[in-house]
JSON list of C-alpha atoms in Angstrom, two decimals:
[
{"chain": "Y", "resi": 1, "resn": "MET", "atom": "CA", "xyz": [115.26, 106.81, 149.64]},
{"chain": "Y", "resi": 2, "resn": "PHE", "atom": "CA", "xyz": [111.83, 107.80, 150.81]},
{"chain": "Y", "resi": 3, "resn": "ALA", "atom": "CA", "xyz": [111.50, 111.32, 152.13]},
{"chain": "Y", "resi": 4, "resn": "THR", "atom": "CA", "xyz": [109.64, 111.74, 155.35]},
{"chain": "Y", "resi": 5, "resn": "VAL", "atom": "CA", "xyz": [107.12, 114.50, 155.26]},
{"chain": "Y", "resi": 6, "resn": "ARG", "atom": "CA", "xyz": [106.47, 116.02, 158.60]},
{"chain": "Y", "resi": 7, "resn": "ARG", "atom": "CA", "xyz": [103.29, 118.02, 158.89]},
{"chain": "Y", "resi": 8, "resn": "VAL", "atom": "CA", "xyz": [103.39, 121.10, 161.02]},
{"chain": "Y", "resi": 9, "resn": "PRO", "atom": "CA", "xyz": [100.12, 121.62, 162.93]},
{"chain": "Y", "resi": 10, "resn": "HIS", "atom": "CA", "xyz": [98.15, 124.37, 161.28]},
{"chain": "Y", "resi": 11, "resn": "GLU", "atom": "CA", "xyz": [97.63, 127.31, 163.60]},
{"chain": "Y", "resi": 12, "resn": "ARG", "atom": "CA", "xyz": [94.51, 129.41, 163.30]},
{"chain": "Y", "resi": 13, "resn": "SER", "atom": "CA", "xyz": [95.04, 133.07, 163.14]},
{"chain": "Y", "resi": 14, "resn": "VAL", "atom": "CA", "xyz": [92.80, 136.00, 162.70]},
{"chain": "Y", "resi": 15, "resn": "GLN", "atom": "CA", "xyz": [92.71, 136.71, 158.98]},
{"chain": "Y", "resi": 16, "resn": "PRO", "atom": "CA", "xyz": [91.87, 140.23, 157.93]},
{"chain": "Y", "resi": 17, "resn": "VAL", "atom": "CA", "xyz": [88.30, 140.36, 156.64]},
{"chain": "Y", "resi": 18, "resn": "GLY", "atom": "CA", "xyz": [88.21, 144.07, 156.11]},
{"chain": "Y", "resi": 19, "resn": "ALA", "atom": "CA", "xyz": [86.51, 146.99, 157.73]},
{"chain": "Y", "resi": 20, "resn": "GLU", "atom": "CA", "xyz": [83.22, 146.03, 156.09]},
{"chain": "Y", "resi": 21, "resn": "ASP", "atom": "CA", "xyz": [82.91, 142.99, 158.39]},
{"chain": "Y", "resi": 22, "resn": "PRO", "atom": "CA", "xyz": [83.63, 144.06, 161.96]},
{"chain": "Y", "resi": 23, "resn": "TRP", "atom": "CA", "xyz": [81.53, 141.17, 163.33]},
{"chain": "Y", "resi": 24, "resn": "GLY", "atom": "CA", "xyz": [83.73, 138.75, 161.40]},
{"chain": "Y", "resi": 25, "resn": "GLU", "atom": "CA", "xyz": [86.80, 140.25, 163.08]},
{"chain": "Y", "resi": 26, "resn": "LEU", "atom": "CA", "xyz": [85.13, 139.96, 166.47]},
{"chain": "Y", "resi": 27, "resn": "MET", "atom": "CA", "xyz": [84.19, 136.35, 165.91]},
{"chain": "Y", "resi": 28, "resn": "ALA", "atom": "CA", "xyz": [87.69, 135.48, 164.68]},
{"chain": "Y", "resi": 29, "resn": "ALA", "atom": "CA", "xyz": [89.13, 137.05, 167.82]},
{"chain": "Y", "resi": 30, "resn": "ALA", "atom": "CA", "xyz": [86.57, 135.24, 169.97]},
{"chain": "Y", "resi": 31, "resn": "GLN", "atom": "CA", "xyz": [87.56, 131.91, 168.39]},
{"chain": "Y", "resi": 32, "resn": "LEU", "atom": "CA", "xyz": [91.11, 132.65, 169.53]},
{"chain": "Y", "resi": 33, "resn": "GLY", "atom": "CA", "xyz": [89.88, 133.14, 173.10]},
{"chain": "Y", "resi": 34, "resn": "HIS", "atom": "CA", "xyz": [89.36, 136.91, 173.32]},
{"chain": "Y", "resi": 35, "resn": "ALA", "atom": "CA", "xyz": [86.44, 137.11, 175.77]},
{"chain": "Y", "resi": 36, "resn": "GLY", "atom": "CA", "xyz": [85.94, 140.86, 175.37]},
{"chain": "Y", "resi": 37, "resn": "ALA", "atom": "CA", "xyz": [85.49, 140.51, 171.62]},
{"chain": "Y", "resi": 38, "resn": "TYR", "atom": "CA", "xyz": [82.97, 137.71, 172.16]},
{"chain": "Y", "resi": 39, "resn": "THR", "atom": "CA", "xyz": [80.96, 139.71, 174.69]},
{"chain": "Y", "resi": 40, "resn": "ARG", "atom": "CA", "xyz": [80.85, 142.71, 172.32]},
{"chain": "Y", "resi": 41, "resn": "LEU", "atom": "CA", "xyz": [79.86, 140.48, 169.39]},
{"chain": "Y", "resi": 42, "resn": "LEU", "atom": "CA", "xyz": [77.00, 138.83, 171.28]},
{"chain": "Y", "resi": 43, "resn": "THR", "atom": "CA", "xyz": [75.70, 142.23, 172.48]},
{"chain": "Y", "resi": 44, "resn": "GLU", "atom": "CA", "xyz": [75.67, 143.68, 168.94]},
{"chain": "Y", "resi": 45, "resn": "VAL", "atom": "CA", "xyz": [74.27, 140.52, 167.38]},
{"chain": "Y", "resi": 46, "resn": "ASP", "atom": "CA", "xyz": [71.48, 140.40, 169.96]},
{"chain": "Y", "resi": 47, "resn": "GLY", "atom": "CA", "xyz": [70.23, 143.83, 168.83]},
{"chain": "Y", "resi": 48, "resn": "TRP", "atom": "CA", "xyz": [70.32, 142.78, 165.18]},
{"chain": "Y", "resi": 49, "resn": "LEU", "atom": "CA", "xyz": [68.45, 139.55, 165.89]},
{"chain": "Y", "resi": 50, "resn": "ARG", "atom": "CA", "xyz": [65.69, 141.30, 167.80]},
{"chain": "Y", "resi": 51, "resn": "ARG", "atom": "CA", "xyz": [65.12, 143.67, 164.86]},
{"chain": "Y", "resi": 52, "resn": "TYR", "atom": "CA", "xyz": [65.27, 140.73, 162.42]},
{"chain": "Y", "resi": 53, "resn": "TYR", "atom": "CA", "xyz": [62.64, 138.72, 164.30]},
{"chain": "Y", "resi": 54, "resn": "ALA", "atom": "CA", "xyz": [60.48, 141.71, 165.18]},
{"chain": "Y", "resi": 55, "resn": "ARG", "atom": "CA", "xyz": [59.69, 142.03, 161.42]},
{"chain": "Y", "resi": 56, "resn": "ARG", "atom": "CA", "xyz": [58.92, 138.35, 161.06]},
{"chain": "Y", "resi": 57, "resn": "LEU", "atom": "CA", "xyz": [57.35, 136.95, 164.21]},
{"chain": "Y", "resi": 58, "resn": "PRO", "atom": "CA", "xyz": [54.73, 137.81, 166.78]},
{"chain": "Y", "resi": 59, "resn": "VAL", "atom": "CA", "xyz": [56.01, 140.10, 169.49]},
{"chain": "Y", "resi": 60, "resn": "SER", "atom": "CA", "xyz": [55.70, 137.42, 172.14]},
{"chain": "Y", "resi": 61, "resn": "MET", "atom": "CA", "xyz": [58.15, 135.19, 170.29]},
{"chain": "Y", "resi": 62, "resn": "VAL", "atom": "CA", "xyz": [60.93, 137.64, 169.46]},
{"chain": "Y", "resi": 63, "resn": "GLU", "atom": "CA", "xyz": [62.88, 137.39, 172.78]},
{"chain": "Y", "resi": 64, "resn": "ASP", "atom": "CA", "xyz": [62.86, 133.60, 172.91]},
{"chain": "Y", "resi": 65, "resn": "THR", "atom": "CA", "xyz": [63.83, 133.25, 169.27]},
{"chain": "Y", "resi": 66, "resn": "ALA", "atom": "CA", "xyz": [66.69, 135.73, 169.61]},
{"chain": "Y", "resi": 67, "resn": "GLN", "atom": "CA", "xyz": [67.98, 133.91, 172.68]},
{"chain": "Y", "resi": 68, "resn": "ASP", "atom": "CA", "xyz": [67.68, 130.55, 170.93]},
{"chain": "Y", "resi": 69, "resn": "THR", "atom": "CA", "xyz": [69.65, 131.89, 167.99]},
{"chain": "Y", "resi": 70, "resn": "LEU", "atom": "CA", "xyz": [72.37, 133.26, 170.29]},
{"chain": "Y", "resi": 71, "resn": "LEU", "atom": "CA", "xyz": [72.63, 129.86, 171.92]},
{"chain": "Y", "resi": 72, "resn": "THR", "atom": "CA", "xyz": [72.98, 128.22, 168.52]},
{"chain": "Y", "resi": 73, "resn": "LEU", "atom": "CA", "xyz": [75.61, 130.77, 167.51]},
{"chain": "Y", "resi": 74, "resn": "HIS", "atom": "CA", "xyz": [77.50, 129.87, 170.70]},
{"chain": "Y", "resi": 75, "resn": "THR", "atom": "CA", "xyz": [77.36, 126.11, 170.13]},
{"chain": "Y", "resi": 76, "resn": "ARG", "atom": "CA", "xyz": [78.22, 126.39, 166.41]},
{"chain": "Y", "resi": 77, "resn": "ARG", "atom": "CA", "xyz": [80.82, 129.17, 166.64]},
{"chain": "Y", "resi": 78, "resn": "HIS", "atom": "CA", "xyz": [83.55, 126.72, 165.67]},
{"chain": "Y", "resi": 79, "resn": "THR", "atom": "CA", "xyz": [81.98, 126.37, 162.24]},
{"chain": "Y", "resi": 80, "resn": "TYR", "atom": "CA", "xyz": [82.57, 130.01, 161.33]},
{"chain": "Y", "resi": 81, "resn": "GLU", "atom": "CA", "xyz": [85.53, 130.39, 159.01]},
{"chain": "Y", "resi": 82, "resn": "PRO", "atom": "CA", "xyz": [87.47, 133.63, 159.58]},
{"chain": "Y", "resi": 83, "resn": "GLY", "atom": "CA", "xyz": [87.78, 135.58, 156.34]},
{"chain": "Y", "resi": 84, "resn": "ARG", "atom": "CA", "xyz": [84.27, 134.61, 155.23]},
{"chain": "Y", "resi": 85, "resn": "PRO", "atom": "CA", "xyz": [81.31, 137.02, 155.60]},
{"chain": "Y", "resi": 86, "resn": "PHE", "atom": "CA", "xyz": [79.99, 136.74, 159.15]},
{"chain": "Y", "resi": 87, "resn": "LYS", "atom": "CA", "xyz": [76.64, 138.33, 158.51]},
{"chain": "Y", "resi": 88, "resn": "ALA", "atom": "CA", "xyz": [75.80, 135.75, 155.85]},
{"chain": "Y", "resi": 89, "resn": "TRP", "atom": "CA", "xyz": [76.71, 132.96, 158.31]},
{"chain": "Y", "resi": 90, "resn": "LEU", "atom": "CA", "xyz": [74.59, 134.60, 161.03]},
{"chain": "Y", "resi": 91, "resn": "ALA", "atom": "CA", "xyz": [71.66, 135.28, 158.66]},
{"chain": "Y", "resi": 92, "resn": "GLY", "atom": "CA", "xyz": [71.62, 131.58, 157.72]},
{"chain": "Y", "resi": 93, "resn": "ILE", "atom": "CA", "xyz": [71.28, 130.56, 161.38]},
{"chain": "Y", "resi": 94, "resn": "ALA", "atom": "CA", "xyz": [68.64, 133.25, 162.03]},
{"chain": "Y", "resi": 95, "resn": "HIS", "atom": "CA", "xyz": [66.65, 132.15, 158.95]},
{"chain": "Y", "resi": 96, "resn": "TYR", "atom": "CA", "xyz": [66.57, 128.51, 160.09]},
{"chain": "Y", "resi": 97, "resn": "LYS", "atom": "CA", "xyz": [65.53, 129.51, 163.61]},
{"chain": "Y", "resi": 98, "resn": "TRP", "atom": "CA", "xyz": [62.75, 131.67, 162.11]},
{"chain": "Y", "resi": 99, "resn": "ILE", "atom": "CA", "xyz": [61.50, 128.69, 160.07]},
{"chain": "Y", "resi": 100, "resn": "ASP", "atom": "CA", "xyz": [61.63, 126.50, 163.19]},
{"chain": "Y", "resi": 101, "resn": "ARG", "atom": "CA", "xyz": [59.35, 128.99, 165.03]},
{"chain": "Y", "resi": 102, "resn": "LEU", "atom": "CA", "xyz": [56.93, 129.13, 162.14]},
{"chain": "Y", "resi": 103, "resn": "ARG", "atom": "CA", "xyz": [56.74, 125.37, 162.13]},
{"chain": "Y", "resi": 104, "resn": "ALA", "atom": "CA", "xyz": [56.15, 125.39, 165.89]},
{"chain": "Y", "resi": 105, "resn": "LEU", "atom": "CA", "xyz": [53.23, 127.77, 165.37]},
{"chain": "Y", "resi": 106, "resn": "ASP", "atom": "CA", "xyz": [51.74, 125.40, 162.83]},
{"chain": "Y", "resi": 107, "resn": "ARG", "atom": "CA", "xyz": [52.18, 122.35, 165.08]},
{"chain": "Y", "resi": 108, "resn": "ASP", "atom": "CA", "xyz": [50.41, 123.88, 168.09]},
{"chain": "Y", "resi": 109, "resn": "PRO", "atom": "CA", "xyz": [46.85, 124.89, 166.96]},
{"chain": "Y", "resi": 110, "resn": "ALA", "atom": "CA", "xyz": [45.89, 125.62, 170.61]},
{"chain": "Y", "resi": 111, "resn": "VAL", "atom": "CA", "xyz": [48.20, 128.65, 170.59]},
{"chain": "Y", "resi": 112, "resn": "SER", "atom": "CA", "xyz": [46.89, 131.47, 168.53]},
{"chain": "Y", "resi": 113, "resn": "TYR", "atom": "CA", "xyz": [49.44, 134.17, 167.69]},
{"chain": "Y", "resi": 114, "resn": "ALA", "atom": "CA", "xyz": [47.48, 135.66, 164.82]},
{"chain": "Y", "resi": 115, "resn": "GLU", "atom": "CA", "xyz": [46.45, 138.67, 166.85]},
{"chain": "Y", "resi": 116, "resn": "ASP", "atom": "CA", "xyz": [50.09, 139.33, 167.73]},
{"chain": "Y", "resi": 117, "resn": "ILE", "atom": "CA", "xyz": [51.19, 139.54, 164.09]},
{"chain": "Y", "resi": 118, "resn": "SER", "atom": "CA", "xyz": [51.01, 143.04, 162.67]},
{"chain": "Y", "resi": 119, "resn": "GLU", "atom": "CA", "xyz": [49.38, 143.48, 159.28]},
{"chain": "Y", "resi": 120, "resn": "ASP", "atom": "CA", "xyz": [52.24, 145.70, 158.13]},
{"chain": "Y", "resi": 121, "resn": "ILE", "atom": "CA", "xyz": [55.04, 143.14, 158.59]},
{"chain": "Y", "resi": 122, "resn": "PRO", "atom": "CA", "xyz": [57.10, 143.24, 155.41]},
{"chain": "Y", "resi": 123, "resn": "ILE", "atom": "CA", "xyz": [57.44, 139.69, 154.16]},
{"chain": "Y", "resi": 124, "resn": "ASP", "atom": "CA", "xyz": [59.32, 138.93, 150.98]},
{"chain": "Y", "resi": 125, "resn": "ASP", "atom": "CA", "xyz": [57.34, 137.59, 148.07]},
{"chain": "Y", "resi": 126, "resn": "HIS", "atom": "CA", "xyz": [58.88, 134.35, 146.89]},
{"chain": "Y", "resi": 127, "resn": "GLY", "atom": "CA", "xyz": [56.66, 134.11, 143.81]},
{"chain": "Y", "resi": 128, "resn": "PRO", "atom": "CA", "xyz": [59.32, 135.28, 141.28]},
{"chain": "Y", "resi": 129, "resn": "ALA", "atom": "CA", "xyz": [61.83, 132.80, 142.68]},
{"chain": "Y", "resi": 130, "resn": "ILE", "atom": "CA", "xyz": [59.35, 129.95, 142.37]},
{"chain": "Y", "resi": 131, "resn": "VAL", "atom": "CA", "xyz": [58.44, 130.91, 138.79]},
{"chain": "Y", "resi": 132, "resn": "SER", "atom": "CA", "xyz": [62.12, 131.14, 137.86]},
{"chain": "Y", "resi": 133, "resn": "ALA", "atom": "CA", "xyz": [62.80, 127.68, 139.34]},
{"chain": "Y", "resi": 134, "resn": "LEU", "atom": "CA", "xyz": [59.91, 126.21, 137.41]},
{"chain": "Y", "resi": 135, "resn": "LEU", "atom": "CA", "xyz": [61.03, 127.79, 134.16]},
{"chain": "Y", "resi": 136, "resn": "LEU", "atom": "CA", "xyz": [64.57, 126.52, 134.64]},
{"chain": "Y", "resi": 137, "resn": "ALA", "atom": "CA", "xyz": [63.29, 123.03, 135.32]},
{"chain": "Y", "resi": 138, "resn": "ASN", "atom": "CA", "xyz": [61.30, 123.20, 132.03]},
{"chain": "Y", "resi": 139, "resn": "PHE", "atom": "CA", "xyz": [64.39, 124.41, 130.11]},
{"chain": "Y", "resi": 140, "resn": "GLU", "atom": "CA", "xyz": [66.35, 121.42, 131.35]},
{"chain": "Y", "resi": 141, "resn": "GLN", "atom": "CA", "xyz": [63.78, 119.10, 129.75]},
{"chain": "Y", "resi": 142, "resn": "LEU", "atom": "CA", "xyz": [64.26, 120.60, 126.29]},
{"chain": "Y", "resi": 143, "resn": "LYS", "atom": "CA", "xyz": [66.24, 118.63, 123.76]},
{"chain": "Y", "resi": 144, "resn": "PRO", "atom": "CA", "xyz": [69.35, 120.19, 122.19]},
{"chain": "Y", "resi": 145, "resn": "GLY", "atom": "CA", "xyz": [68.41, 122.08, 119.07]},
{"chain": "Y", "resi": 146, "resn": "ALA", "atom": "CA", "xyz": [64.69, 122.20, 119.98]},
{"chain": "Y", "resi": 147, "resn": "VAL", "atom": "CA", "xyz": [64.72, 125.83, 121.07]},
{"chain": "Y", "resi": 148, "resn": "GLY", "atom": "CA", "xyz": [62.67, 128.01, 118.74]},
{"chain": "Y", "resi": 149, "resn": "GLY", "atom": "CA", "xyz": [61.39, 125.00, 116.74]},
{"chain": "Y", "resi": 150, "resn": "ASP", "atom": "CA", "xyz": [64.59, 124.74, 114.67]},
{"chain": "Y", "resi": 151, "resn": "GLN", "atom": "CA", "xyz": [65.47, 121.11, 114.78]},
{"chain": "Y", "resi": 152, "resn": "VAL", "atom": "CA", "xyz": [68.83, 120.05, 113.44]},
{"chain": "Y", "resi": 153, "resn": "GLY", "atom": "CA", "xyz": [68.37, 118.12, 110.25]},
{"chain": "Y", "resi": 154, "resn": "GLU", "atom": "CA", "xyz": [64.81, 119.39, 109.52]},
{"chain": "Y", "resi": 155, "resn": "ALA", "atom": "CA", "xyz": [63.97, 119.90, 105.90]}
]
């Protein structure tokens, strides 16, 4: 009377992610064991990482941080989901590695990298995001009907 459901093992396949995400295609192929795709991906990503960190870190830290990020990419490559944007996944890893390096600078006061940091490094201003977050937090505290001073049931 009971039906037996037999699950077929799910095979991973390279899902098309479109021409706008060639790194995603390379990573998906690499996850399936294509060594050439993985080598090409790492080579291209390395150049992008060096440019990314050159705008954010002292020159002496760029190489090590890029290599550390590539190592993390290698160890976490199984977490990439084919069909999802690869650059967003990579940028998340790069961002966390950048924050790790900034924290390391703060922890080691004996090492001064201030002279290595160029004055013309473009760093995003997070002020508007902070102000928006604070305003949203204040709006959440408002009571229903209290916006604009019009209370329900006021005479």
